[in-house]
Tab-separated table of C-alpha atoms in Angstrom:
chain	number	residue	atom	x	y	z
A	1	SER	CA	9.107	-7.600	5.950
A	2	GLU	CA	9.855	-5.808	2.711
A	3	LEU	CA	12.974	-3.651	2.622
A	4	THR	CA	14.420	-1.309	0.036
A	5	TYR	CA	17.981	-1.924	-1.062
A	6	ARG	CA	19.507	0.228	-3.813
A	7	ASN	CA	16.018	1.426	-4.764
A	8	GLN	CA	14.831	-2.176	-5.194
A	9	CYS	CA	13.084	-4.534	-2.822
A	10	LEU	CA	13.904	-7.670	-0.906
A	11	ILE	CA	11.470	-9.661	1.179
A	12	LEU	CA	12.317	-11.340	4.472
A	13	SER	CA	9.658	-13.970	5.013
A	14	GLY	CA	8.960	-16.847	7.330
A	15	PRO	CA	6.536	-18.209	9.871
A	16	SER	CA	5.500	-16.348	13.003
A	17	LYS	CA	8.338	-16.093	15.549
A	18	SER	CA	11.013	-16.876	12.919
A	19	GLY	CA	12.830	-13.582	13.504
A	20	LYS	CA	11.563	-11.456	10.597
A	21	SER	CA	11.014	-8.344	12.714
A	22	THR	CA	14.322	-8.785	14.523
A	23	GLN	CA	16.269	-9.246	11.277
A	24	THR	CA	14.476	-6.271	9.717
A	25	ARG	CA	15.305	-4.070	12.720
A	26	LEU	CA	18.948	-5.194	12.712
A	27	PHE	CA	19.296	-4.560	8.959
A	28	CYS	CA	17.786	-1.072	9.301
A	29	GLU	CA	20.026	-0.267	12.286
A	30	THR	CA	23.119	-1.440	10.427
A	31	TYR	CA	22.189	0.233	7.107
A	32	PRO	CA	20.111	3.357	7.864
A	33	LYS	CA	19.418	4.088	4.165
A	34	THR	CA	17.163	1.023	4.191
A	35	MET	CA	13.413	1.644	4.250
A	36	VAL	CA	10.692	-0.763	5.320
A	37	ILE	CA	7.986	-0.838	2.645
A	38	ASN	CA	5.685	-3.075	4.675
A	39	GLU	CA	6.423	-5.035	7.808
A	40	ASP	CA	3.958	-7.851	7.291
A	41	LYS	CA	1.702	-8.292	4.262
A	42	PRO	CA	2.931	-6.731	1.027
A	43	LEU	CA	1.065	-6.653	-2.209
A	44	ILE	CA	2.972	-8.089	-5.172
A	45	TYR	CA	2.035	-7.400	-8.766
A	46	ILE	CA	3.561	-8.011	-12.202
A	47	LYS	CA	4.138	-5.127	-14.603
A	48	ASP	CA	6.010	-5.411	-17.909
A	49	GLY	CA	7.208	-8.886	-16.943
A	50	GLN	CA	8.708	-7.770	-13.622
A	51	ALA	CA	7.501	-8.391	-10.058
A	52	TYR	CA	6.942	-5.321	-7.867
A	53	VAL	CA	6.119	-4.885	-4.197
A	54	VAL	CA	3.901	-2.115	-2.882
A	55	GLY	CA	3.131	-1.256	0.710
A	56	SER	CA	-0.309	-2.223	1.943
A	57	PRO	CA	-2.504	-1.143	4.847
A	58	TRP	CA	-2.100	-4.635	6.355
A	59	SER	CA	0.814	-4.296	8.727
A	60	GLY	CA	2.108	-6.261	11.664
A	61	LYS	CA	2.324	-5.224	15.280
A	62	HIS	CA	4.440	-2.108	14.566
A	63	VAL	CA	2.241	-0.742	11.717
A	64	ILE	CA	5.108	0.151	9.410
A	65	ASN	CA	4.226	0.661	5.759
A	66	GLU	CA	4.958	3.090	2.958
A	67	ASN	CA	2.820	3.883	-0.061
A	68	ILE	CA	5.637	3.161	-2.507
A	69	SER	CA	6.346	0.526	-5.138
A	70	ARG	CA	9.730	-1.104	-5.797
A	71	LYS	CA	11.039	-3.810	-8.124
A	72	LEU	CA	11.247	-7.143	-6.301
A	73	ASN	CA	14.704	-8.691	-6.607
A	74	GLU	CA	15.025	-11.310	-3.871
A	75	ILE	CA	12.979	-13.233	-1.358
A	76	PHE	CA	14.713	-14.670	1.703
A	77	PHE	CA	12.897	-17.275	3.794
A	78	ILE	CA	14.319	-16.951	7.296
A	79	GLU	CA	15.317	-19.919	9.431
A	80	GLN	CA	16.958	-19.588	12.851
A	81	SER	CA	20.328	-21.312	12.955
A	82	ASP	CA	23.632	-21.330	14.769
A	83	LYS	CA	25.529	-20.756	11.483
A	84	LEU	CA	24.923	-18.023	8.913
A	85	ASP	CA	24.218	-19.209	5.405
A	86	ILE	CA	22.234	-18.249	2.308
A	87	ILE	CA	21.142	-21.128	0.089
A	88	GLU	CA	19.403	-20.728	-3.276
A	89	LEU	CA	16.236	-22.811	-3.356
A	90	THR	CA	15.290	-25.322	-6.033
A	91	LYS	CA	12.074	-24.685	-7.957
A	92	LYS	CA	10.230	-27.251	-5.797
A	93	GLN	CA	11.527	-25.596	-2.583
A	94	LYS	CA	10.516	-22.162	-3.905
A	95	ILE	CA	6.948	-23.347	-4.535
A	96	LYS	CA	6.680	-24.939	-1.065
A	97	SER	CA	8.098	-21.869	0.674
A	98	ILE	CA	5.869	-19.429	-1.184
A	99	PHE	CA	2.731	-21.469	-0.532
A	100	ARG	CA	3.536	-21.620	3.173
A	101	ASN	CA	3.633	-17.821	3.269
A	102	ILE	CA	1.018	-16.583	0.795
A	103	HIS	CA	-2.661	-15.770	1.143
A	104	ARG	CA	-4.631	-18.483	-0.650
A	105	PRO	CA	-8.062	-17.364	-1.853
A	106	GLY	CA	-11.030	-19.719	-1.648
A	107	GLU	CA	-12.609	-18.732	-4.958
A	108	GLU	CA	-11.460	-20.909	-7.874
A	109	SER	CA	-11.036	-18.080	-10.394
A	110	LEU	CA	-8.826	-16.203	-7.919
A	111	VAL	CA	-6.761	-19.335	-7.270
A	112	ASP	CA	-5.976	-19.506	-11.002
A	113	LYS	CA	-4.819	-15.865	-10.971
A	114	MET	CA	-2.752	-16.482	-7.843
A	115	MET	CA	-1.067	-19.501	-9.477
A	116	LEU	CA	-0.074	-17.391	-12.488
A	117	LEU	CA	1.379	-14.752	-10.160
A	118	VAL	CA	3.326	-17.375	-8.192
A	119	GLU	CA	4.753	-18.842	-11.409
A	120	GLU	CA	5.924	-15.408	-12.567
A	121	ILE	CA	7.475	-14.624	-9.180
A	122	ILE	CA	9.342	-17.952	-9.160
A	123	ASP	CA	10.602	-17.413	-12.719
A	124	LYS	CA	11.702	-13.798	-12.236
A	125	THR	CA	12.875	-13.588	-8.610
A	126	SER	CA	15.888	-14.993	-6.791
A	127	ILE	CA	14.611	-16.970	-3.791
A	128	TYR	CA	16.779	-18.196	-0.933
A	129	GLN	CA	16.752	-19.775	2.499
A	130	PHE	CA	18.512	-17.406	4.906
A	131	ASN	CA	19.890	-19.151	7.980
A	132	THR	CA	20.191	-16.370	10.553
A	133	VAL	CA	21.579	-15.813	14.021
A	134	LEU	CA	20.190	-13.280	16.485
A	135	SER	CA	22.874	-10.623	16.025
A	136	GLN	CA	23.896	-7.888	13.632
A	137	GLU	CA	26.200	-10.408	11.997
A	138	SER	CA	23.118	-11.603	10.081
A	139	SER	CA	22.437	-8.176	8.602
A	140	LYS	CA	26.108	-7.749	7.671
A	141	TYR	CA	26.119	-11.198	6.082
A	142	LEU	CA	22.981	-10.406	4.069
A	143	TYR	CA	24.350	-7.022	2.981
A	144	GLN	CA	27.635	-8.599	1.852
A	145	PHE	CA	25.685	-11.239	-0.080
A	146	LEU	CA	23.638	-8.536	-1.831
A	147	GLU	CA	26.719	-6.462	-2.620
A	148	GLU	CA	28.551	-9.437	-4.137
A	149	LYS	CA	25.471	-10.399	-6.146
A	150	ASN	CA	25.109	-6.805	-7.369
A	151	GLU	CA	28.731	-6.793	-8.591
A	152	ASN	CA	28.126	-9.843	-10.812
């Protein structure tokens, strides 16, 4: 899911049944000014050296998407846990996590373009593992993390 936060975008990503929709719902309930750009398959593009997310017609089961574009600041790969934590990924972990969750084209020329996009995203975006619990404590924890990061 792609959410707006302070007019920018963060992505909550992970495999099916990882809790993306639940965490998105909880974050939106806790912070009503949040908007879902796309609940499932966003489009990411680079403009002037910055990654942006735009809503796409490819949505998940709830068909939530907006025809807006926002600067991409963070990607959080969700993992269910019994303890809340946010861990910044190494470059190798970022590559593995992105490739687990990205559409990979079959045509060689498109693969080259995709690789360039992935490299730019990794270089320009903060990417984390977000260990979540199934409660609003997760959304509060994420919000506090974002607020502290925004202050620095």
